[in-house]
XYZ file of C-alpha atoms in Angstrom:
310
model
C 10.810 -20.672 12.338
C 7.209 -19.356 13.561
C 7.194 -16.803 11.571
C 7.871 -19.188 8.341
C 5.119 -21.336 9.713
C 2.522 -18.428 9.956
C 3.392 -17.087 6.525
C 2.975 -21.118 4.946
C -0.130 -21.239 6.710
C -1.824 -19.154 4.192
C -1.774 -20.984 1.005
C -4.514 -19.244 -0.538
C -6.724 -16.202 -0.249
C -10.477 -15.899 -0.810
C -11.727 -13.242 -3.566
C -15.261 -12.145 -2.189
C -15.799 -10.619 -5.651
C -18.294 -7.639 -6.719
C -21.070 -9.356 -4.688
C -21.807 -12.430 -2.565
C -25.384 -12.998 -3.495
C -25.557 -16.266 -5.597
C -28.364 -14.822 -8.069
C -25.625 -12.038 -9.064
C -23.062 -14.624 -10.101
C -24.191 -15.558 -13.629
C -25.529 -11.804 -14.584
C -22.033 -10.652 -13.518
C -20.280 -13.537 -15.562
C -22.100 -12.417 -18.573
C -21.524 -8.719 -18.373
C -17.727 -9.177 -17.607
C -17.340 -11.779 -20.304
C -18.872 -9.341 -22.905
C -16.751 -6.563 -21.889
C -13.700 -8.983 -21.962
C -14.612 -9.782 -25.354
C -15.133 -6.347 -26.800
C -11.904 -5.484 -24.970
C -9.839 -7.897 -26.527
C -11.426 -7.455 -29.993
C -11.580 -3.801 -29.958
C -7.815 -3.558 -28.987
C -6.618 -5.909 -31.588
C -8.417 -4.444 -34.305
C -7.076 -1.015 -33.237
C -3.297 -2.711 -33.558
C -4.205 -4.622 -37.017
C -5.468 -1.166 -38.463
C -2.226 0.557 -37.579
C 0.142 -2.144 -38.875
C -1.896 -2.579 -41.800
C -2.181 0.861 -43.053
C 1.065 2.751 -44.258
C -0.674 6.343 -43.378
C -0.650 5.114 -39.711
C 2.654 4.386 -39.528
C 3.506 7.319 -37.302
C 5.041 7.812 -33.784
C 1.595 8.692 -32.354
C -0.003 5.439 -33.845
C 3.005 3.328 -32.929
C 2.325 4.454 -29.018
C -1.339 3.622 -29.408
C -0.600 0.265 -30.773
C 1.644 -0.429 -27.709
C -1.374 1.110 -25.620
C -3.776 -1.273 -27.115
C -1.314 -4.625 -26.654
C -0.964 -3.628 -22.803
C -4.309 -2.920 -22.498
C -5.178 -6.398 -23.495
C -2.502 -7.945 -21.298
C -3.881 -5.665 -18.626
C -7.387 -7.025 -18.653
C -6.258 -10.599 -19.088
C -4.400 -10.394 -15.869
C -7.833 -9.766 -14.074
C -11.034 -10.840 -15.823
C -10.445 -14.031 -16.602
C -9.888 -15.224 -12.870
C -13.138 -13.032 -12.110
C -15.015 -15.011 -14.783
C -14.014 -18.395 -13.030
C -14.932 -17.054 -9.691
C -18.341 -16.057 -10.646
C -19.153 -19.555 -11.392
C -17.261 -20.967 -8.358
C -18.584 -21.884 -5.117
C -14.950 -21.172 -3.667
C -13.700 -18.013 -5.006
C -9.947 -18.758 -4.407
C -6.445 -17.997 -5.690
C -3.448 -19.295 -4.656
C -0.873 -17.415 -2.247
C 1.666 -17.480 -5.179
C -1.417 -16.871 -7.906
C -2.286 -13.695 -5.806
C 1.004 -12.236 -5.853
C 1.527 -12.728 -9.333
C -1.493 -11.212 -10.269
C -0.752 -8.324 -8.142
C 2.692 -8.103 -9.741
C 1.336 -7.843 -13.159
C -1.500 -5.190 -12.266
C 1.087 -2.814 -11.143
C 3.527 -3.527 -13.786
C 0.720 -3.278 -16.769
C -1.024 -0.638 -14.895
C 2.019 1.514 -14.597
C 3.080 1.109 -18.396
C -0.202 2.368 -19.493
C 0.288 5.420 -17.355
C 4.161 5.760 -19.010
C 2.690 5.428 -22.414
C 0.102 7.839 -22.031
C 3.003 10.496 -20.728
C 4.781 9.663 -23.958
C 1.800 9.984 -26.138
C 1.382 13.418 -24.382
C 5.160 14.374 -25.366
C 4.454 13.268 -28.693
C 1.653 15.603 -29.004
C 3.472 18.458 -27.398
C 6.365 18.249 -30.090
C 3.934 17.883 -32.856
C 2.084 21.000 -31.937
C 4.748 22.959 -30.099
C 7.891 22.001 -31.955
C 6.342 20.876 -35.471
C 9.736 21.743 -37.685
C 11.712 19.253 -35.388
C 9.104 16.506 -35.303
C 10.778 14.058 -37.261
C 14.129 14.231 -35.584
C 13.127 14.746 -31.993
C 10.547 11.643 -32.437
C 12.803 9.476 -34.610
C 11.897 5.897 -34.792
C 14.950 4.706 -32.550
C 13.752 7.284 -29.993
C 10.054 6.152 -30.231
C 11.361 2.387 -29.464
C 13.583 3.620 -26.674
C 10.510 5.402 -25.093
C 8.171 2.405 -25.438
C 11.138 0.138 -23.944
C 11.342 2.148 -21.001
C 7.618 2.824 -20.634
C 7.293 -1.383 -20.688
C 10.435 -2.081 -18.515
C 10.688 0.554 -15.676
C 7.176 -0.410 -14.331
C 8.365 -4.066 -13.502
C 11.034 -2.715 -11.024
C 8.305 -0.643 -9.131
C 5.918 -3.589 -9.189
C 8.790 -5.835 -8.446
C 9.943 -3.949 -5.352
C 6.089 -4.080 -3.979
C 5.607 -7.600 -4.434
C 8.886 -8.503 -2.681
C 7.834 -6.075 0.284
C 4.757 -7.758 0.401
C 6.069 -11.449 0.496
C 7.966 -10.644 3.667
C 4.837 -10.039 5.516
C 2.907 -12.695 7.551
C -0.602 -13.659 6.906
C -1.550 -15.495 9.817
C -5.460 -14.447 10.589
C -7.861 -14.195 8.105
C -7.397 -14.794 4.246
C -10.408 -13.256 3.312
C -9.781 -10.153 0.728
C -12.799 -8.021 0.225
C -12.128 -7.471 -3.289
C -12.492 -8.916 -6.878
C -8.522 -8.732 -7.191
C -5.031 -8.982 -5.302
C -4.290 -5.327 -4.653
C -1.895 -4.168 -2.120
C -4.304 -2.203 0.029
C -6.647 -5.053 0.884
C -3.667 -7.541 1.237
C -1.657 -5.334 3.666
C -4.934 -4.831 5.720
C -4.921 -8.804 6.228
C -1.470 -9.188 7.462
C -0.535 -9.662 11.246
C 2.787 -8.194 10.852
C 3.677 -4.415 10.939
C 3.052 -2.862 7.601
C 4.885 0.370 8.392
C 7.701 0.157 5.694
C 5.131 -1.214 3.100
C 3.066 1.649 3.830
C 5.737 4.201 3.477
C 7.246 2.977 0.331
C 3.511 3.170 -1.267
C 3.065 6.776 -0.187
C 6.622 7.588 -1.314
C 7.857 5.744 -4.136
C 4.431 4.567 -5.209
C 3.045 8.557 -5.125
C 6.295 9.431 -7.264
C 5.724 6.665 -10.039
C 1.914 7.640 -10.124
C 2.203 11.553 -9.992
C 5.108 11.761 -12.389
C 3.875 10.658 -15.675
C 0.684 12.685 -14.640
C 2.668 15.782 -14.041
C 4.305 15.268 -17.486
C 1.160 15.411 -19.197
C -0.150 18.252 -17.514
C 2.943 20.309 -18.199
C 2.680 18.864 -22.072
C -0.771 20.084 -22.350
C -0.363 23.433 -20.560
C 2.571 24.034 -23.223
C 0.227 23.008 -25.938
C -2.605 25.186 -24.693
C -0.547 28.219 -24.501
C 0.791 27.489 -28.255
C -2.640 26.667 -29.705
C -4.161 29.971 -28.162
C -1.484 31.820 -30.281
C -2.747 30.473 -33.519
C -4.684 33.328 -35.186
C -7.139 30.925 -37.068
C -10.264 29.366 -35.416
C -9.748 26.321 -37.871
C -5.973 25.937 -36.587
C -7.021 25.921 -33.226
C -9.826 23.296 -33.881
C -7.465 21.195 -35.789
C -4.780 21.366 -32.971
C -7.222 20.602 -30.361
C -8.964 17.626 -32.181
C -5.351 15.917 -32.251
C -5.593 16.025 -28.672
C -9.295 15.347 -27.712
C -9.072 11.615 -27.437
C -5.892 11.308 -25.476
C -7.285 13.862 -22.859
C -10.392 11.772 -22.572
C -8.506 8.631 -21.746
C -6.156 10.450 -19.562
C -9.141 11.968 -17.757
C -10.765 8.366 -17.332
C -7.466 6.531 -16.467
C -6.236 9.168 -13.953
C -9.210 10.225 -12.457
C -10.323 6.367 -11.202
C -6.582 5.633 -10.243
C -6.125 8.620 -8.071
C -9.355 8.171 -6.430
C -8.287 4.552 -5.239
C -4.371 5.059 -4.482
C -3.964 8.701 -3.106
C -5.347 7.610 0.206
C -4.122 5.763 3.287
C -4.446 2.033 3.251
C -6.570 2.142 6.416
C -9.206 4.294 4.769
C -9.904 1.477 1.709
C -13.191 0.219 1.603
C -15.656 -1.476 -0.648
C -16.843 1.817 -2.322
C -13.354 1.606 -4.148
C -14.254 -1.191 -6.021
C -16.284 0.979 -8.569
C -13.317 3.138 -9.107
C -10.992 -0.047 -9.496
C -13.346 -1.335 -12.277
C -12.810 1.691 -14.136
C -9.382 1.924 -14.424
C -8.547 -1.787 -14.807
C -11.451 -3.066 -16.889
C -13.585 -0.156 -18.594
C -10.902 1.971 -19.730
C -9.278 -0.698 -21.441
C -12.648 -1.523 -23.182
C -13.301 2.053 -23.912
C -10.018 3.173 -25.234
C -10.466 1.798 -28.605
C -13.748 3.713 -29.023
C -12.355 6.880 -27.737
C -9.425 6.917 -30.182
C -11.402 5.543 -33.343
C -14.465 7.653 -33.009
C -12.344 10.797 -32.715
C -9.672 10.067 -35.011
C -10.338 10.299 -39.040
C -7.226 8.387 -39.942
C -7.863 5.540 -37.739
C -11.440 5.116 -38.609
C -10.450 5.262 -42.281
C -7.709 2.658 -41.432
C -10.484 0.370 -39.529
C -12.739 0.825 -42.515
C -10.332 -0.384 -45.036
C -9.079 -3.579 -42.768
C -12.767 -4.411 -42.547
C -13.480 -4.285 -46.031
C -10.252 -6.193 -46.724
C -11.452 -9.150 -44.663
C -14.968 -8.796 -46.745
C -13.346 -9.111 -49.843
């Protein structure tokens, strides 16, 4: 009974955010509102361009459209609450709201990770086994890959959320972060977090590292195949189809590994910048990276813009 009372005594958490100085709040609000609007509009344009252009009805762009949709949802889980807190004196989030936000952050973040792995597999088949591309990447198989990428991460997220809900919060309710993340929340618990930490290190690492290994293996095979192409133009064409995806992978996984592949006890305020990169900046930059380095997508966006003007 005592444990229930302790848990229920924390009905809300305080998110300290990126800065505690009052003079920083309005500039931060303007900055992140701008980033959010660019993210939403950029990813929506990518989705609309792909849906409206018959030349973009291929598996690669099919996956990209779902990546853009996931990025919109991912950013919406985080930024609107940040914007509210920038303009609020009490930067609070309810206990249920905090766990809900954490659930969707992990579910959508890992969906992004799985979709990036699926896109790497698509490039592998296109370059290493082009004669069987149509049969290997059939529409039904693409739908199944997307369904798995967007559903399986929810089980992973549910596991961590349920385990976190079993912890007792009876001391401080101040989260030294701008979102409800697992590590800062575990630090606040006054009950043992041994099981949570073991699950994070084992299951969490597997969920995080496995898609990355799939991407790495796909690109190793791609590199071996491309190096066997005799013409320089052929090599350049093959690499150009992978450049955008590799840039996105480096940005996303570089920051996410920095944050999560470390013990909970070492988590500090310095990790905020890396967290901003994979939660906010990568979702904003993805449309630019893919559209600027992809001729077909650039033409699709041009057609969409001209259609609106006329």
